[in-house]
Structures are given as C-alpha cells and as structure tokens.
PDB file of C-alpha atoms in Angstrom:
ATOM      1  CA  UNK A   1      -1.720-132.917  -6.872  1.00 92.00           C
ATOM      2  CA  UNK A   2      -3.535-131.873 -10.051  1.00 96.00           C
ATOM      3  CA  UNK A   3      -2.120-132.915 -13.415  1.00 98.00           C
ATOM      4  CA  UNK A   4      -1.201-129.970 -15.655  1.00 98.00           C
ATOM      5  CA  UNK A   5      -0.228-129.736 -19.336  1.00 98.00           C
ATOM      6  CA  UNK A   6       2.491-127.413 -20.612  1.00 98.00           C
ATOM      7  CA  UNK A   7       2.682-127.611 -24.430  1.00 97.00           C
ATOM      8  CA  UNK A   8       6.154-127.123 -25.871  1.00 95.00           C
ATOM      9  CA  UNK A   9       5.805-124.170 -28.230  1.00 95.00           C
ATOM     10  CA  UNK A  10       9.059-125.186 -29.885  1.00 90.00           C
ATOM     11  CA  UNK A  11       6.850-127.774 -31.615  1.00 92.00           C
ATOM     12  CA  UNK A  12       4.079-125.340 -32.577  1.00 91.00           C
ATOM     13  CA  UNK A  13       3.094-124.258 -36.082  1.00 90.00           C
ATOM     14  CA  UNK A  14       4.456-120.695 -36.055  1.00 88.00           C
ATOM     15  CA  UNK A  15       2.562-119.759 -39.217  1.00 91.00           C
ATOM     16  CA  UNK A  16      -0.718-120.463 -37.398  1.00 91.00           C
ATOM     17  CA  UNK A  17       0.260-119.772 -33.802  1.00 91.00           C
ATOM     18  CA  UNK A  18      -2.670-117.437 -33.129  1.00 93.00           C
ATOM     19  CA  UNK A  19      -5.146-120.180 -33.997  1.00 93.00           C
ATOM     20  CA  UNK A  20      -3.229-122.684 -31.889  1.00 93.00           C
ATOM     21  CA  UNK A  21      -3.270-120.374 -28.869  1.00 95.00           C
ATOM     22  CA  UNK A  22      -7.050-120.081 -29.095  1.00 95.00           C
ATOM     23  CA  UNK A  23      -7.363-123.873 -29.172  1.00 94.00           C
ATOM     24  CA  UNK A  24      -5.056-124.183 -26.165  1.00 96.00           C
ATOM     25  CA  UNK A  25      -7.151-121.666 -24.256  1.00 96.00           C
ATOM     26  CA  UNK A  26     -10.392-123.411 -25.218  1.00 96.00           C
ATOM     27  CA  UNK A  27      -8.990-126.710 -23.974  1.00 95.00           C
ATOM     28  CA  UNK A  28      -7.970-125.310 -20.590  1.00 96.00           C
ATOM     29  CA  UNK A  29      -4.215-125.669 -21.039  1.00 97.00           C
ATOM     30  CA  UNK A  30      -2.476-124.613 -17.825  1.00 98.00           C
ATOM     31  CA  UNK A  31       0.993-123.460 -19.011  1.00 98.00           C
ATOM     32  CA  UNK A  32       2.946-122.676 -22.169  1.00 97.00           C
ATOM     33  CA  UNK A  33       6.422-124.178 -22.214  1.00 97.00           C
ATOM     34  CA  UNK A  34       9.007-121.822 -23.713  1.00 95.00           C
ATOM     35  CA  UNK A  35      12.439-123.296 -24.469  1.00 93.00           C
ATOM     36  CA  UNK A  36      15.266-120.767 -24.487  1.00 91.00           C
ATOM     37  CA  UNK A  37      18.559-122.228 -25.737  1.00 89.00           C
ATOM     38  CA  UNK A  38      21.793-120.335 -26.208  1.00 83.00           C
ATOM     39  CA  UNK A  39      23.848-122.715 -28.367  1.00 78.00           C
ATOM     40  CA  UNK A  40      26.310-123.081 -25.491  1.00 74.00           C
ATOM     41  CA  UNK A  41      24.617-124.882 -22.603  1.00 78.00           C
ATOM     42  CA  UNK A  42      22.836-126.983 -25.219  1.00 77.00           C
ATOM     43  CA  UNK A  43      23.752-127.285 -28.929  1.00 76.00           C
ATOM     44  CA  UNK A  44      20.719-125.495 -30.325  1.00 78.00           C
ATOM     45  CA  UNK A  45      19.007-122.106 -30.594  1.00 80.00           C
ATOM     46  CA  UNK A  46      15.273-121.765 -30.098  1.00 81.00           C
ATOM     47  CA  UNK A  47      12.739-119.229 -28.877  1.00 79.00           C
ATOM     48  CA  UNK A  48      13.691-115.680 -27.952  1.00 83.00           C
ATOM     49  CA  UNK A  49      12.770-112.578 -26.006  1.00 86.00           C
ATOM     50  CA  UNK A  50      10.585-110.880 -28.645  1.00 87.00           C
ATOM     51  CA  UNK A  51       8.618-114.092 -29.084  1.00 90.00           C
ATOM     52  CA  UNK A  52       7.843-114.191 -25.357  1.00 92.00           C
ATOM     53  CA  UNK A  53       6.781-110.528 -25.319  1.00 91.00           C
ATOM     54  CA  UNK A  54       4.292-111.115 -28.123  1.00 90.00           C
ATOM     55  CA  UNK A  55       3.081-114.314 -26.510  1.00 92.00           C
ATOM     56  CA  UNK A  56       2.328-112.576 -23.211  1.00 90.00           C
ATOM     57  CA  UNK A  57       0.367-109.930 -25.092  1.00 91.00           C
ATOM     58  CA  UNK A  58      -1.620-112.565 -26.991  1.00 93.00           C
ATOM     59  CA  UNK A  59      -2.716-114.926 -24.191  1.00 94.00           C
ATOM     60  CA  UNK A  60      -3.348-115.058 -20.452  1.00 93.00           C
ATOM     61  CA  UNK A  61      -2.083-118.628 -20.128  1.00 97.00           C
ATOM     62  CA  UNK A  62       0.870-118.543 -17.680  1.00 97.00           C
ATOM     63  CA  UNK A  63       4.307-119.233 -19.065  1.00 97.00           C
ATOM     64  CA  UNK A  64       6.676-122.068 -18.216  1.00 98.00           C
ATOM     65  CA  UNK A  65      10.049-120.637 -19.262  1.00 97.00           C
ATOM     66  CA  UNK A  66      12.820-123.215 -19.545  1.00 96.00           C
ATOM     67  CA  UNK A  67      16.209-121.488 -19.601  1.00 94.00           C
ATOM     68  CA  UNK A  68      18.793-123.782 -21.140  1.00 88.00           C
ATOM     69  CA  UNK A  69      21.461-121.086 -21.011  1.00 92.00           C
ATOM     70  CA  UNK A  70      24.753-120.531 -19.231  1.00 90.00           C
ATOM     71  CA  UNK A  71      24.784-118.066 -16.334  1.00 93.00           C
ATOM     72  CA  UNK A  72      20.999-117.546 -16.198  1.00 91.00           C
ATOM     73  CA  UNK A  73      21.440-115.085 -13.324  1.00 93.00           C
ATOM     74  CA  UNK A  74      23.015-112.709 -15.840  1.00 92.00           C
ATOM     75  CA  UNK A  75      20.127-113.046 -18.302  1.00 91.00           C
ATOM     76  CA  UNK A  76      16.949-113.250 -16.229  1.00 93.00           C
ATOM     77  CA  UNK A  77      16.432-109.479 -16.509  1.00 92.00           C
ATOM     78  CA  UNK A  78      15.962-109.947 -20.263  1.00 91.00           C
ATOM     79  CA  UNK A  79      13.085-112.403 -19.860  1.00 92.00           C
ATOM     80  CA  UNK A  80       9.568-110.851 -19.736  1.00 92.00           C
ATOM     81  CA  UNK A  81       8.069-113.211 -17.170  1.00 94.00           C
ATOM     82  CA  UNK A  82       5.738-112.107 -14.392  1.00 91.00           C
ATOM     83  CA  UNK A  83       3.399-113.108 -11.601  1.00 94.00           C
ATOM     84  CA  UNK A  84       2.570-116.795 -11.668  1.00 94.00           C
ATOM     85  CA  UNK A  85       4.941-117.723 -14.510  1.00 97.00           C
ATOM     86  CA  UNK A  86       7.323-120.618 -13.921  1.00 98.00           C
ATOM     87  CA  UNK A  87      11.006-120.093 -14.735  1.00 97.00           C
ATOM     88  CA  UNK A  88      13.403-123.038 -14.650  1.00 97.00           C
ATOM     89  CA  UNK A  89      17.185-122.874 -14.549  1.00 97.00           C
ATOM     90  CA  UNK A  90      19.582-125.799 -14.796  1.00 95.00           C
ATOM     91  CA  UNK A  91      21.730-126.766 -11.838  1.00 95.00           C
ATOM     92  CA  UNK A  92      24.923-126.973 -13.926  1.00 92.00           C
ATOM     93  CA  UNK A  93      24.283-123.684 -15.725  1.00 91.00           C
ATOM     94  CA  UNK A  94      24.512-121.326 -12.765  1.00 91.00           C
ATOM     95  CA  UNK A  95      27.424-120.494 -10.490  1.00 89.00           C
ATOM     96  CA  UNK A  96      25.083-118.439  -8.285  1.00 91.00           C
ATOM     97  CA  UNK A  97      22.007-120.642  -8.050  1.00 95.00           C
ATOM     98  CA  UNK A  98      20.513-118.998  -4.959  1.00 95.00           C
ATOM     99  CA  UNK A  99      20.833-115.606  -6.649  1.00 94.00           C
ATOM    100  CA  UNK A 100      19.062-116.835  -9.781  1.00 95.00           C
ATOM    101  CA  UNK A 101      16.180-118.343  -7.794  1.00 97.00           C
ATOM    102  CA  UNK A 102      15.862-115.196  -5.663  1.00 96.00           C
ATOM    103  CA  UNK A 103      15.684-113.052  -8.797  1.00 95.00           C
ATOM    104  CA  UNK A 104      12.783-115.140 -10.096  1.00 97.00           C
ATOM    105  CA  UNK A 105      10.841-114.876  -6.824  1.00 97.00           C
ATOM    106  CA  UNK A 106      11.514-111.128  -6.585  1.00 96.00           C
ATOM    107  CA  UNK A 107       9.517-110.601  -9.790  1.00 95.00           C
ATOM    108  CA  UNK A 108       6.601-112.784  -8.728  1.00 96.00           C
ATOM    109  CA  UNK A 109       7.703-115.806 -10.725  1.00 97.00           C
ATOM    110  CA  UNK A 110       7.720-119.397  -9.527  1.00 98.00           C
ATOM    111  CA  UNK A 111      11.059-121.166  -9.316  1.00 98.00           C
ATOM    112  CA  UNK A 112      11.901-124.476 -10.919  1.00 98.00           C
ATOM    113  CA  UNK A 113      15.252-126.274 -10.865  1.00 98.00           C
ATOM    114  CA  UNK A 114      15.982-128.380 -13.955  1.00 97.00           C
ATOM    115  CA  UNK A 115      17.884-131.649 -13.634  1.00 97.00           C
ATOM    116  CA  UNK A 116      19.448-133.392 -16.625  1.00 94.00           C
ATOM    117  CA  UNK A 117      19.167-137.203 -16.807  1.00 94.00           C
ATOM    118  CA  UNK A 118      22.693-137.544 -15.406  1.00 93.00           C
ATOM    119  CA  UNK A 119      22.273-134.965 -12.635  1.00 96.00           C
ATOM    120  CA  UNK A 120      21.856-136.591  -9.200  1.00 97.00           C
ATOM    121  CA  UNK A 121      18.886-135.705  -7.011  1.00 97.00           C
ATOM    122  CA  UNK A 122      21.244-134.764  -4.169  1.00 96.00           C
ATOM    123  CA  UNK A 123      21.955-131.372  -5.771  1.00 96.00           C
ATOM    124  CA  UNK A 124      18.529-130.079  -4.730  1.00 96.00           C
ATOM    125  CA  UNK A 125      19.180-130.258  -0.983  1.00 94.00           C
ATOM    126  CA  UNK A 126      20.713-126.819  -0.393  1.00 94.00           C
ATOM    127  CA  UNK A 127      18.161-124.934  -2.515  1.00 96.00           C
ATOM    128  CA  UNK A 128      15.015-126.935  -1.775  1.00 97.00           C
ATOM    129  CA  UNK A 129      13.471-124.208   0.429  1.00 97.00           C
ATOM    130  CA  UNK A 130      13.693-121.858  -2.567  1.00 97.00           C
ATOM    131  CA  UNK A 131      11.907-124.168  -5.024  1.00 98.00           C
ATOM    132  CA  UNK A 132       8.308-124.291  -6.194  1.00 98.00           C
ATOM    133  CA  UNK A 133       8.970-127.144  -8.618  1.00 98.00           C
ATOM    134  CA  UNK A 134      11.636-129.443 -10.003  1.00 98.00           C
ATOM    135  CA  UNK A 135      11.962-130.230 -13.699  1.00 98.00           C
ATOM    136  CA  UNK A 136      13.162-133.769 -14.361  1.00 98.00           C
ATOM    137  CA  UNK A 137      14.551-133.933 -17.887  1.00 95.00           C
ATOM    138  CA  UNK A 138      13.601-137.339 -19.274  1.00 94.00           C
ATOM    139  CA  UNK A 139      15.829-136.806 -22.325  1.00 89.00           C
ATOM    140  CA  UNK A 140      19.079-134.913 -22.684  1.00 82.00           C
ATOM    141  CA  UNK A 141      18.081-131.304 -23.442  1.00 70.00           C
ATOM    142  CA  UNK A 142      18.515-129.574 -26.765  1.00 58.00           C
ATOM    143  CA  UNK A 143      16.280-131.212 -29.362  1.00 61.00           C
ATOM    144  CA  UNK A 144      12.708-132.449 -29.749  1.00 62.00           C
ATOM    145  CA  UNK A 145      11.890-135.999 -30.798  1.00 61.00           C
ATOM    146  CA  UNK A 146      14.336-137.914 -28.597  1.00 67.00           C
ATOM    147  CA  UNK A 147      13.684-141.236 -26.865  1.00 84.00           C
ATOM    148  CA  UNK A 148      13.010-141.478 -23.152  1.00 89.00           C
ATOM    149  CA  UNK A 149      15.954-142.203 -20.859  1.00 91.00           C
ATOM    150  CA  UNK A 150      14.365-145.147 -18.976  1.00 93.00           C
ATOM    151  CA  UNK A 151      16.096-144.517 -15.634  1.00 95.00           C
ATOM    152  CA  UNK A 152      14.370-141.138 -15.321  1.00 96.00           C
ATOM    153  CA  UNK A 153      11.071-142.812 -14.413  1.00 97.00           C
ATOM    154  CA  UNK A 154      12.632-144.180 -11.242  1.00 97.00           C
ATOM    155  CA  UNK A 155      14.244-140.796 -10.690  1.00 98.00           C
ATOM    156  CA  UNK A 156      10.794-139.162 -10.657  1.00 98.00           C
ATOM    157  CA  UNK A 157       9.578-141.825  -8.219  1.00 98.00           C
ATOM    158  CA  UNK A 158      12.538-141.329  -5.864  1.00 98.00           C
ATOM    159  CA  UNK A 159      12.184-137.550  -6.038  1.00 98.00           C
ATOM    160  CA  UNK A 160       8.474-137.596  -5.202  1.00 98.00           C
ATOM    161  CA  UNK A 161       9.153-139.894  -2.239  1.00 98.00           C
ATOM    162  CA  UNK A 162      11.962-137.661  -0.975  1.00 98.00           C
ATOM    163  CA  UNK A 163       9.866-134.492  -1.255  1.00 98.00           C
ATOM    164  CA  UNK A 164       6.866-136.016   0.497  1.00 98.00           C
ATOM    165  CA  UNK A 165       8.926-137.496   3.330  1.00 97.00           C
ATOM    166  CA  UNK A 166      10.857-134.283   4.018  1.00 96.00           C
ATOM    167  CA  UNK A 167       8.055-131.758   4.227  1.00 97.00           C
ATOM    168  CA  UNK A 168       8.079-130.591   0.612  1.00 98.00           C
ATOM    169  CA  UNK A 169       4.913-132.246  -0.613  1.00 97.00           C
ATOM    170  CA  UNK A 170       3.841-128.933  -2.177  1.00 97.00           C
ATOM    171  CA  UNK A 171       6.804-128.907  -4.591  1.00 98.00           C
ATOM    172  CA  UNK A 172       5.620-129.897  -8.054  1.00 98.00           C
ATOM    173  CA  UNK A 173       7.461-132.201 -10.449  1.00 98.00           C
ATOM    174  CA  UNK A 174       7.548-131.421 -14.152  1.00 98.00           C
ATOM    175  CA  UNK A 175       8.826-133.870 -16.757  1.00 97.00           C
ATOM    176  CA  UNK A 176      10.144-132.912 -20.177  1.00 95.00           C
ATOM    177  CA  UNK A 177      11.185-135.276 -22.953  1.00 90.00           C
ATOM    178  CA  UNK A 178       9.291-137.917 -24.938  1.00 92.00           C
ATOM    179  CA  UNK A 179       6.105-137.304 -22.958  1.00 96.00           C
ATOM    180  CA  UNK A 180       4.088-139.657 -25.132  1.00 95.00           C
ATOM    181  CA  UNK A 181       0.638-140.844 -24.087  1.00 96.00           C
ATOM    182  CA  UNK A 182       2.160-144.096 -22.831  1.00 97.00           C
ATOM    183  CA  UNK A 183       5.118-142.464 -21.073  1.00 97.00           C
ATOM    184  CA  UNK A 184       2.972-139.717 -19.556  1.00 97.00           C
ATOM    185  CA  UNK A 185       0.905-142.351 -17.764  1.00 97.00           C
ATOM    186  CA  UNK A 186       4.086-143.871 -16.321  1.00 97.00           C
ATOM    187  CA  UNK A 187       5.410-140.446 -15.330  1.00 98.00           C
ATOM    188  CA  UNK A 188       2.145-139.633 -13.583  1.00 98.00           C
ATOM    189  CA  UNK A 189       2.217-142.936 -11.709  1.00 98.00           C
ATOM    190  CA  UNK A 190       5.813-142.162 -10.670  1.00 98.00           C
ATOM    191  CA  UNK A 191       4.730-138.835  -9.159  1.00 98.00           C
ATOM    192  CA  UNK A 192       5.018-136.110 -11.807  1.00 98.00           C
ATOM    193  CA  UNK A 193       2.157-133.656 -12.224  1.00 98.00           C
ATOM    194  CA  UNK A 194       3.280-131.175 -14.926  1.00 98.00           C
ATOM    195  CA  UNK A 195       3.809-132.589 -18.408  1.00 98.00           C
ATOM    196  CA  UNK A 196       5.672-130.846 -21.235  1.00 97.00           C
ATOM    197  CA  UNK A 197       3.758-131.987 -24.297  1.00 96.00           C
ATOM    198  CA  UNK A 198       5.421-132.051 -27.697  1.00 93.00           C
ATOM    199  CA  UNK A 199       5.649-134.103 -30.869  1.00 91.00           C
ATOM    200  CA  UNK A 200       4.919-137.414 -29.145  1.00 92.00           C
ATOM    201  CA  UNK A 201       1.569-136.290 -27.715  1.00 95.00           C
ATOM    202  CA  UNK A 202      -0.465-133.162 -28.469  1.00 94.00           C
ATOM    203  CA  UNK A 203       1.597-132.237 -31.532  1.00 92.00           C
ATOM    204  CA  UNK A 204       1.515-135.790 -32.916  1.00 91.00           C
ATOM    205  CA  UNK A 205       0.478-135.844 -36.579  1.00 89.00           C
ATOM    206  CA  UNK A 206      -1.825-138.852 -36.359  1.00 88.00           C
ATOM    207  CA  UNK A 207      -4.546-137.091 -34.367  1.00 85.00           C
ATOM    208  CA  UNK A 208      -6.290-133.736 -34.192  1.00 88.00           C
ATOM    209  CA  UNK A 209      -5.031-131.109 -31.781  1.00 89.00           C
ATOM    210  CA  UNK A 210      -8.168-131.344 -29.635  1.00 91.00           C
ATOM    211  CA  UNK A 211      -8.252-135.158 -29.630  1.00 95.00           C
ATOM    212  CA  UNK A 212      -4.577-135.351 -28.676  1.00 96.00           C
ATOM    213  CA  UNK A 213      -5.141-133.034 -25.715  1.00 96.00           C
ATOM    214  CA  UNK A 214      -8.071-135.162 -24.536  1.00 96.00           C
ATOM    215  CA  UNK A 215      -6.001-138.322 -24.939  1.00 96.00           C
ATOM    216  CA  UNK A 216      -3.144-136.850 -22.902  1.00 97.00           C
ATOM    217  CA  UNK A 217      -5.513-135.690 -20.161  1.00 97.00           C
ATOM    218  CA  UNK A 218      -6.922-139.214 -19.956  1.00 97.00           C
ATOM    219  CA  UNK A 219      -3.379-140.625 -19.616  1.00 97.00           C
ATOM    220  CA  UNK A 220      -2.420-138.351 -16.702  1.00 97.00           C
ATOM    221  CA  UNK A 221      -5.635-138.124 -14.715  1.00 92.00           C
TER     222      UNK A 221
END
C-alpha cells in the first residue's frame, strides 16, 4: 500500500498559506489534514468551516478532515467536503456512528474512524464494512507537539494484521501524533500508510520545507 503524506495545516504559517499550498502541490502531497476541534471533545479550538471553504477553492489536493467534535452526525452537514475527501470521526464522539459514516459516504467522501490511544481495537468490528481507513492517534488529541505514546506502535501492527487476516486489506491506516522522521519509519514498518505531518517533520524549523518533505518520504518509502 502506497505511503501518503497529509500535512497538518494546524501547524502551517497562515500568513503565507498560499505560498505553502503551492509548495505542497509541487511536492506531490496527497492530502491536507484539517483538524476541527470544538473545545468539548478535546480542550482546544482550531480550524473552521470558512477556512475549509477557502482551502477547497485554492487547491485541488484532497482534504483529510479530522473531526474532534461531539456528535459529529449533527455537524457533518456544515463541513464542505466532497468526492475523494477523507472525513474521520472519533468512536467515543458519536452516539450514532453508522449514521455518521453513512452521511460521509452519501456525499462521496471516504470514511475514517479515529481511535484514541486508550481506545481498544475491538470497537471497529461492527462498523468495519463501512470504513475506508482507520486513524490511530499516536498521541492524545487536542494539541500539537506532544510525545508519542509508545504502545500505539504495537497497536498499528496489531490493527494491520487484523485487517489483512479478515479480508480488509484495502482499509488504510493513518497515524497522527509525533510523526517525526524516526517515528514515521517505525509507523510505516508497523503497517501505517498515511502520515499526518506536523512540527516534528515537514514543519520542523531545522530544515527547509522541501527538504523536510523529501526526508519524510525517504523515511516512509
């Protein structure tokens, strides 16, 4: 399964976002990770609806919308996603998970279920036929710059094995949280193929944007 990069725009330079988008396009970036936080499911507020609308008008790179909000099934109609965009919802956030996933598919989006570090893999069983991908949070969601929860590497490994052995080899695994160059290599070896890149990789200050992207691609090939 091909390795894909999904830069976390929460870490972007908003004063120069247009220039950054051009660089991302030139470097063949596959997705743009959009964190939506409501201050309730996680203790933070981040990117919003108007930002996504302008982003979709400015680039053809597909979106990777990460909804860290309570009751996402009540809010999906607000989100301007479309054909080929990923939308992830958290298991604990929805009381009508099947409904939320069906709403995403009905608009041409691709479904992703997000699992916190403490969420067991067993919760995916009843909705697995509805999933295009699973997001393994490798930190507790809410803030950038956290350290990796070490047990999540084995979680990725166990998940990939389970998917492959049960006829779901097509389901992708995304990882989000401290995806450094070193950790990304370990995540790739464990079975992940989509990498949310933030301050510990492509937005790291000790390298150029282009060089950091090349270095991350080398780590996950």
